[in-house]
PDB file of C-alpha atoms in Angstrom:
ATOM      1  CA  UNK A  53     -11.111   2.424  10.090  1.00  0.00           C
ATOM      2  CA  UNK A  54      -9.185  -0.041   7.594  1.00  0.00           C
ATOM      3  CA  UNK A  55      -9.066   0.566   3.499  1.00  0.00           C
ATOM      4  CA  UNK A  56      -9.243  -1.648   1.652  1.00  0.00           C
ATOM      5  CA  UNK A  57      -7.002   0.020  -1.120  1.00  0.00           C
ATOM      6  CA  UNK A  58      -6.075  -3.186  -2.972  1.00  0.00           C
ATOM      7  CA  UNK A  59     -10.168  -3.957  -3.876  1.00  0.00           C
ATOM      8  CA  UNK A  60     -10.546  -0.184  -4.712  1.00  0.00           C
ATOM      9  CA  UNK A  61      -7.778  -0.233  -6.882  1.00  0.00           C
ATOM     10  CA  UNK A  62      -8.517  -3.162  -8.882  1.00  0.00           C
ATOM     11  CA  UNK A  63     -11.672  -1.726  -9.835  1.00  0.00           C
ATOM     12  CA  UNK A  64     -10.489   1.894 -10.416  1.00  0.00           C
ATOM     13  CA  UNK A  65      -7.348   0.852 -12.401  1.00  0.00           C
ATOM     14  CA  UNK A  66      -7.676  -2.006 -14.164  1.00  0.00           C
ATOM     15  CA  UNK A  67      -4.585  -3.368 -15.970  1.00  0.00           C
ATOM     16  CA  UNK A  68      -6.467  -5.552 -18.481  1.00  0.00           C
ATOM     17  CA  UNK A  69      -9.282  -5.282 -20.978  1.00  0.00           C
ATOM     18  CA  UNK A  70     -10.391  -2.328 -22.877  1.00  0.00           C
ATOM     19  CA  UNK A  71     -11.045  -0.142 -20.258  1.00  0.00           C
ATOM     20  CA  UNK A  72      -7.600  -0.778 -18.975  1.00  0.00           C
ATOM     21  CA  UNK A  73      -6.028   2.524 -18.770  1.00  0.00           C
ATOM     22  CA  UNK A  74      -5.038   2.689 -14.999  1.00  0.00           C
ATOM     23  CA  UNK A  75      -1.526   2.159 -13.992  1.00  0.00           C
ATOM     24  CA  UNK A  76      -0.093   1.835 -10.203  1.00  0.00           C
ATOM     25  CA  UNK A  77       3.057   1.666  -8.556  1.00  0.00           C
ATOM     26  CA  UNK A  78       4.584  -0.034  -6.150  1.00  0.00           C
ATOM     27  CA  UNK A  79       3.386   0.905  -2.556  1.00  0.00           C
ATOM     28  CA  UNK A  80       5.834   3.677  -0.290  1.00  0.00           C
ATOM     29  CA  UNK A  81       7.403   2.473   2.816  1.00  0.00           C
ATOM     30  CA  UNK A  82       6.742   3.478   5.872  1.00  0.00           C
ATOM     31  CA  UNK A  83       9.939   5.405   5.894  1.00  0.00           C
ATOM     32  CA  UNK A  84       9.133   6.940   2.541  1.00  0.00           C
ATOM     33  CA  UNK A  85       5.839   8.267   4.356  1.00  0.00           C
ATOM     34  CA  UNK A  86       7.657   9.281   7.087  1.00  0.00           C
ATOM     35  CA  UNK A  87      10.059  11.376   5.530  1.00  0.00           C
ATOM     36  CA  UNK A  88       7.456  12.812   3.601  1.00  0.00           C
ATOM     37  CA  UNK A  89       5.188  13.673   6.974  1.00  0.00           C
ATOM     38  CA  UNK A  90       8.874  15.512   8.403  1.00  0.00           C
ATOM     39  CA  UNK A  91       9.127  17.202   5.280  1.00  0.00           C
ATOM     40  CA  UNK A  92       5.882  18.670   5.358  1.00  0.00           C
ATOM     41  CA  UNK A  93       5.671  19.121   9.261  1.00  0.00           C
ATOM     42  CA  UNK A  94       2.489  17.337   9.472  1.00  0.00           C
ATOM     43  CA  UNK A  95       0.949  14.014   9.742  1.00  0.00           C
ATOM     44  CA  UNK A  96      -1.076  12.763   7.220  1.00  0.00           C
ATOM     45  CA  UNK A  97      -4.280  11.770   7.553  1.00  0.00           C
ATOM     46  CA  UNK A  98      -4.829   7.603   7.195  1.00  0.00           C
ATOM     47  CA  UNK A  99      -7.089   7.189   4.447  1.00  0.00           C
ATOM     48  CA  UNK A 100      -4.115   9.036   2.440  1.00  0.00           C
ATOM     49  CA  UNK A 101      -1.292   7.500   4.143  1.00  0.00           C
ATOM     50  CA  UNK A 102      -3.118   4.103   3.322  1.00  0.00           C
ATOM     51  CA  UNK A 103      -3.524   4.611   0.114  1.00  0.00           C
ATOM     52  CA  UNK A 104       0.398   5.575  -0.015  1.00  0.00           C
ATOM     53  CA  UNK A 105       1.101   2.101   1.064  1.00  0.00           C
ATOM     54  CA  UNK A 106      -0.988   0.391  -1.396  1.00  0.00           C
ATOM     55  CA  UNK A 107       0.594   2.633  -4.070  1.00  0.00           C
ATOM     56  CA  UNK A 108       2.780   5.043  -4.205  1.00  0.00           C
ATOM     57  CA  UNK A 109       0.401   7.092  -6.455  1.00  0.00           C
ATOM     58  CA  UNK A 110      -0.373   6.477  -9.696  1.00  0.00           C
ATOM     59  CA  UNK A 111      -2.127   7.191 -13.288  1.00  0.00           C
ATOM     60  CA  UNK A 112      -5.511   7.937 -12.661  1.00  0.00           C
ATOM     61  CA  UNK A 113      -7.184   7.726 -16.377  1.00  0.00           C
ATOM     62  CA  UNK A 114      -9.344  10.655 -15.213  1.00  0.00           C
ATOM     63  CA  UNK A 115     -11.020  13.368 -17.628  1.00  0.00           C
ATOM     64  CA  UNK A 116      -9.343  16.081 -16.126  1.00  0.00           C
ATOM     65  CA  UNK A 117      -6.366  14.809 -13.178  1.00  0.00           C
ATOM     66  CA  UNK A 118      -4.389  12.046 -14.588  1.00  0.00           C
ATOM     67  CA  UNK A 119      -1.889  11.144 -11.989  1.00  0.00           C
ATOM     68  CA  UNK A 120      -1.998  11.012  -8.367  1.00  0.00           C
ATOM     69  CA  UNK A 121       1.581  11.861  -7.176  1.00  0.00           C
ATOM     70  CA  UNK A 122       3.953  10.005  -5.278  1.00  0.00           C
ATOM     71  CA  UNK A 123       4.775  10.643  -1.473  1.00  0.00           C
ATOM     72  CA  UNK A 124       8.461  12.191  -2.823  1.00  0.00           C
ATOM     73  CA  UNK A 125       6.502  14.589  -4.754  1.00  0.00           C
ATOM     74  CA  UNK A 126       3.566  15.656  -2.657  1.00  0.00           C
ATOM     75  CA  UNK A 127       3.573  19.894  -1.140  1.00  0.00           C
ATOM     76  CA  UNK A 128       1.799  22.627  -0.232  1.00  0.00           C
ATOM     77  CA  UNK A 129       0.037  24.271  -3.091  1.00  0.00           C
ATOM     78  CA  UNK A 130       0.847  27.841  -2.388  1.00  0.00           C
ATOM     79  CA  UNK A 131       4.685  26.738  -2.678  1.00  0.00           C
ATOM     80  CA  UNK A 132       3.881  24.872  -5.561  1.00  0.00           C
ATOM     81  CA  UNK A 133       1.539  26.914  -7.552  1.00  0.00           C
ATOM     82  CA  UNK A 134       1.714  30.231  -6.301  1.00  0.00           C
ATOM     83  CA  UNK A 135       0.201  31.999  -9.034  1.00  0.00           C
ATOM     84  CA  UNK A 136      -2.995  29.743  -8.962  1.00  0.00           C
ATOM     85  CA  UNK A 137      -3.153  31.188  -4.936  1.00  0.00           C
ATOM     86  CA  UNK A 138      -2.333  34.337  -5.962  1.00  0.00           C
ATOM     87  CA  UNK A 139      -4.962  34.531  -8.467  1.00  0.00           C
ATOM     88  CA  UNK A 140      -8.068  33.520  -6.474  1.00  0.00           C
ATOM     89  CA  UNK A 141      -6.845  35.001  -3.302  1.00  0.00           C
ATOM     90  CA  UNK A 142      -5.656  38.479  -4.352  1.00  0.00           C
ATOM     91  CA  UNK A 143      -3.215  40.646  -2.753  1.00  0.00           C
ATOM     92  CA  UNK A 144      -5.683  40.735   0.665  1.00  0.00           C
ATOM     93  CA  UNK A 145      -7.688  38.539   2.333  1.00  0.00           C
ATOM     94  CA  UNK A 146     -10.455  39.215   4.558  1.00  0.00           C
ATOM     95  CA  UNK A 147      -9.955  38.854   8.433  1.00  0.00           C
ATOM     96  CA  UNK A 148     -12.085  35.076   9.502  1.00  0.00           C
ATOM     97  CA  UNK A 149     -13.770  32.927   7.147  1.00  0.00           C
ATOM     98  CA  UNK A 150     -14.708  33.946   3.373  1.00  0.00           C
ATOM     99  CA  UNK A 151     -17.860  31.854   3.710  1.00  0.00           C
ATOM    100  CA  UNK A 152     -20.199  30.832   6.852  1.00  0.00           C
ATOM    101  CA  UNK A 153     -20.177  27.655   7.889  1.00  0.00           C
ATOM    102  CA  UNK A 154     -23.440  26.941   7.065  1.00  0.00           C
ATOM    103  CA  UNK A 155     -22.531  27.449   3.431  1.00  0.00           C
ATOM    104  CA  UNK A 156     -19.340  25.708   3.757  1.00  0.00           C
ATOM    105  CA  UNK A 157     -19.507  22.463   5.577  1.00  0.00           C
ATOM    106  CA  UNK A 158     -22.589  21.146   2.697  1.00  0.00           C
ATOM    107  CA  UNK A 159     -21.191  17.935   1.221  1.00  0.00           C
ATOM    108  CA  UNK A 160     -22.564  16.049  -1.367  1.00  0.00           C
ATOM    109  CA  UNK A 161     -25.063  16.795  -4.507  1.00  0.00           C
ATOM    110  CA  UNK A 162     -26.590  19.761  -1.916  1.00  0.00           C
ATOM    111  CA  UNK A 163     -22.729  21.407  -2.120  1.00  0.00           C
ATOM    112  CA  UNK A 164     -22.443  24.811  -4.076  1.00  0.00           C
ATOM    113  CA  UNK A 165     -18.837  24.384  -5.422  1.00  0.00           C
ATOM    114  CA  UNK A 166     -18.949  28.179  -5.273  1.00  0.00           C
ATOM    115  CA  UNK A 167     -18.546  28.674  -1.318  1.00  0.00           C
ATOM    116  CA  UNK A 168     -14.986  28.155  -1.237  1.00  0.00           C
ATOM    117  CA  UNK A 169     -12.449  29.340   1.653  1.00  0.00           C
ATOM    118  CA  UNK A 170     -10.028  30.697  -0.467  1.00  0.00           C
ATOM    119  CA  UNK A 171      -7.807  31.328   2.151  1.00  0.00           C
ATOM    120  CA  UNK A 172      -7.218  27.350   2.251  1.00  0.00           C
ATOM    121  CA  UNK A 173      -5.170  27.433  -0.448  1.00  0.00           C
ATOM    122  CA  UNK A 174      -2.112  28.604   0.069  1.00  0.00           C
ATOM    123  CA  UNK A 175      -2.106  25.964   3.309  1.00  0.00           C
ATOM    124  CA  UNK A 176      -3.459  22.900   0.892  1.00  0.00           C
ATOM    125  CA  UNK A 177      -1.500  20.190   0.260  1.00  0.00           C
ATOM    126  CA  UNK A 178      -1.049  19.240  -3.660  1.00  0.00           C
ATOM    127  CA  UNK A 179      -0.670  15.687  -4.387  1.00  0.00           C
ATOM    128  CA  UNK A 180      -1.439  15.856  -8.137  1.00  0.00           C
ATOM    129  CA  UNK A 181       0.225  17.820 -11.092  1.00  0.00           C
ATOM    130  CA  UNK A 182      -2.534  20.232 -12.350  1.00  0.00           C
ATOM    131  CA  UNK A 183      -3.559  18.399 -15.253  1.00  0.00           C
ATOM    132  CA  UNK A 184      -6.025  19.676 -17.044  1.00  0.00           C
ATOM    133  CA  UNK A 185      -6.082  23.110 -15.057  1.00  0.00           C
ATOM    134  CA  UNK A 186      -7.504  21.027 -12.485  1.00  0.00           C
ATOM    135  CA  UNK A 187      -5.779  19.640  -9.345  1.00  0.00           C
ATOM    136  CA  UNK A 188      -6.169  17.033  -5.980  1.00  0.00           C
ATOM    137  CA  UNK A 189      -6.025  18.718  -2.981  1.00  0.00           C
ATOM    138  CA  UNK A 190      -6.053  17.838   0.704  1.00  0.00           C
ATOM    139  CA  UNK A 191      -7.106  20.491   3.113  1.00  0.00           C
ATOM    140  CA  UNK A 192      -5.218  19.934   6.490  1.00  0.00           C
ATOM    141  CA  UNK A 193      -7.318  22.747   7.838  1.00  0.00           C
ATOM    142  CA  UNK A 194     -10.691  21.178   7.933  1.00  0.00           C
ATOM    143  CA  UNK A 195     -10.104  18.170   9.934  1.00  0.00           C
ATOM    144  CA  UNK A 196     -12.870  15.393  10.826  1.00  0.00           C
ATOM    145  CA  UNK A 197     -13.062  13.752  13.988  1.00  0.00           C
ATOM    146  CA  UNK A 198     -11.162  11.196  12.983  1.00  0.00           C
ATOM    147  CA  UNK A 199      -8.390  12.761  11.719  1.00  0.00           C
ATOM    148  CA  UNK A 200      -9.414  13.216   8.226  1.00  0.00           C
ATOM    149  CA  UNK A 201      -8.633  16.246   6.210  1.00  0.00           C
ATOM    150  CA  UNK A 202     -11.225  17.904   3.486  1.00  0.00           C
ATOM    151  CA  UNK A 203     -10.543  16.459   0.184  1.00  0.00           C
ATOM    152  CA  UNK A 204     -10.918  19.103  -3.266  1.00  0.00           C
ATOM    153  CA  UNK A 205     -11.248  18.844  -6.703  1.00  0.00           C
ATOM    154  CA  UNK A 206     -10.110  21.975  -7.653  1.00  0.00           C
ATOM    155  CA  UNK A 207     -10.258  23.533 -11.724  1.00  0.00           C
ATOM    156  CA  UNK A 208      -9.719  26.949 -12.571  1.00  0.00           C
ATOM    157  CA  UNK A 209     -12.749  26.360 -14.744  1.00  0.00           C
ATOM    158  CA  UNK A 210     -15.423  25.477 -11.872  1.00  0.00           C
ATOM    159  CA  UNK A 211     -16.739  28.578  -9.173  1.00  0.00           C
ATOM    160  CA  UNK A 212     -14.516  26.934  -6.532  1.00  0.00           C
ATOM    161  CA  UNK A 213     -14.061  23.142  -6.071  1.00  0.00           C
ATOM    162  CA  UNK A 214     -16.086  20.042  -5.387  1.00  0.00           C
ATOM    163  CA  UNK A 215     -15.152  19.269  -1.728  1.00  0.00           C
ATOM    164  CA  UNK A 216     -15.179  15.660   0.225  1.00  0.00           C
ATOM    165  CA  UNK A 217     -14.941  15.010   3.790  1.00  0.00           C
ATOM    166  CA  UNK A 218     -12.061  12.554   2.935  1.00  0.00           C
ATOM    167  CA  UNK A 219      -9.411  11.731   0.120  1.00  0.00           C
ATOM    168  CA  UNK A 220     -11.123   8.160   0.345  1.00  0.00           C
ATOM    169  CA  UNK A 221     -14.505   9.855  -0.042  1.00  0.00           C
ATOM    170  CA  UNK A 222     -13.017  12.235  -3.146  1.00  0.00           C
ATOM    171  CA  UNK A 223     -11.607   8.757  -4.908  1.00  0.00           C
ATOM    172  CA  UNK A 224     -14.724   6.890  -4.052  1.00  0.00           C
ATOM    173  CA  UNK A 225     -17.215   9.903  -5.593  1.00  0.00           C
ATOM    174  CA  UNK A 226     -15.012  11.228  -8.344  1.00  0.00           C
ATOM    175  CA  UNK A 227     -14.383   7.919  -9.746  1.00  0.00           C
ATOM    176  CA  UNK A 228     -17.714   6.639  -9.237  1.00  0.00           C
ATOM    177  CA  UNK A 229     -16.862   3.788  -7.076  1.00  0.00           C
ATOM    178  CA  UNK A 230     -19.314   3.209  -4.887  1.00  0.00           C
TER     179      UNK A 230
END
């Protein structure tokens, strides 16, 4: 599937008028991307790394996330902000899943932000400062089949997060954009 990050972008961030808050960067290199995906030990999925290449993150003019980081400063949230983890995970997890599937993998305006697998978090990949107390995050344990990882907007002031099958599907949504 091709993105079309360049027409998403002009719409999102617009440079000019009175709405125009948004700013982007320049877009990261493949070897920027690269380094980034050795870093972490993972590949990332292609709506992401697409959106990498269009621009290397940038200011989001969001209510509660302003920025969307760059590849340099992207990692894994439990490394990152261990005491958020720490806080809805306690000092024990249970052994499988927190929440059935069935409660779970709901999408959409049907989705119960409350039936969150905390145990994601620590493994979640941050790749926005926490704003205000809220956060991007791309969960590289809930993969699609095509290679997709579960997008979350995640607050400390929601019941869990508002989850996306995609990061293009969390930009698209959250931003109203479609």
């Amino acid at each position: 599937m091709l993105y079309d990050w360049n027409s998403i972008l002009a719409v999102w961030l617009p440079t000019e008028g009175p709405e125009g808050t948004g700013s982007s960067r320049g877009g990261a290199s493949a070897d920027q991307v690269a380094l980034a995906e050795k870093r972490l030990g993972v590949s990332l999925p292609l709506s992401y790394r697409t959106f990498l290449e269009a621009t290397n993150g940038c200011l989001t003019g969001g209510d509660f996330v302003y920025e969307l980081w760059p590849v340099e400063s992207i990692g894994w949230f439990g490394t990152l902000e261990p005491q958020w983890v720490e806080a809805y995970t306690g000092p024990r997890l249970p052994n499988g899943p927190t929440v059935s599937d069935d409660k779970y993998f709901v999408y959409g305006s049907n989705q119960d932000p409350a039936y969150l697998r905390v145990e994601y978090l620590a493994t979640a990949l941050q790749i926005s400062p926490t704003g205000d107390s809220a956060v991007y995050l791309l969960n590289p344990r809930v993969v699609s089949e095509d290679g997709e990882w579960e997008a979350w907007f995640f607050a400390n002031w929601l019941p869990g997060a508002t989850r996306y099958r995609s990061f293009l599907e969390m930009i698209l949504m959250e931003y109203k954009l479609t």
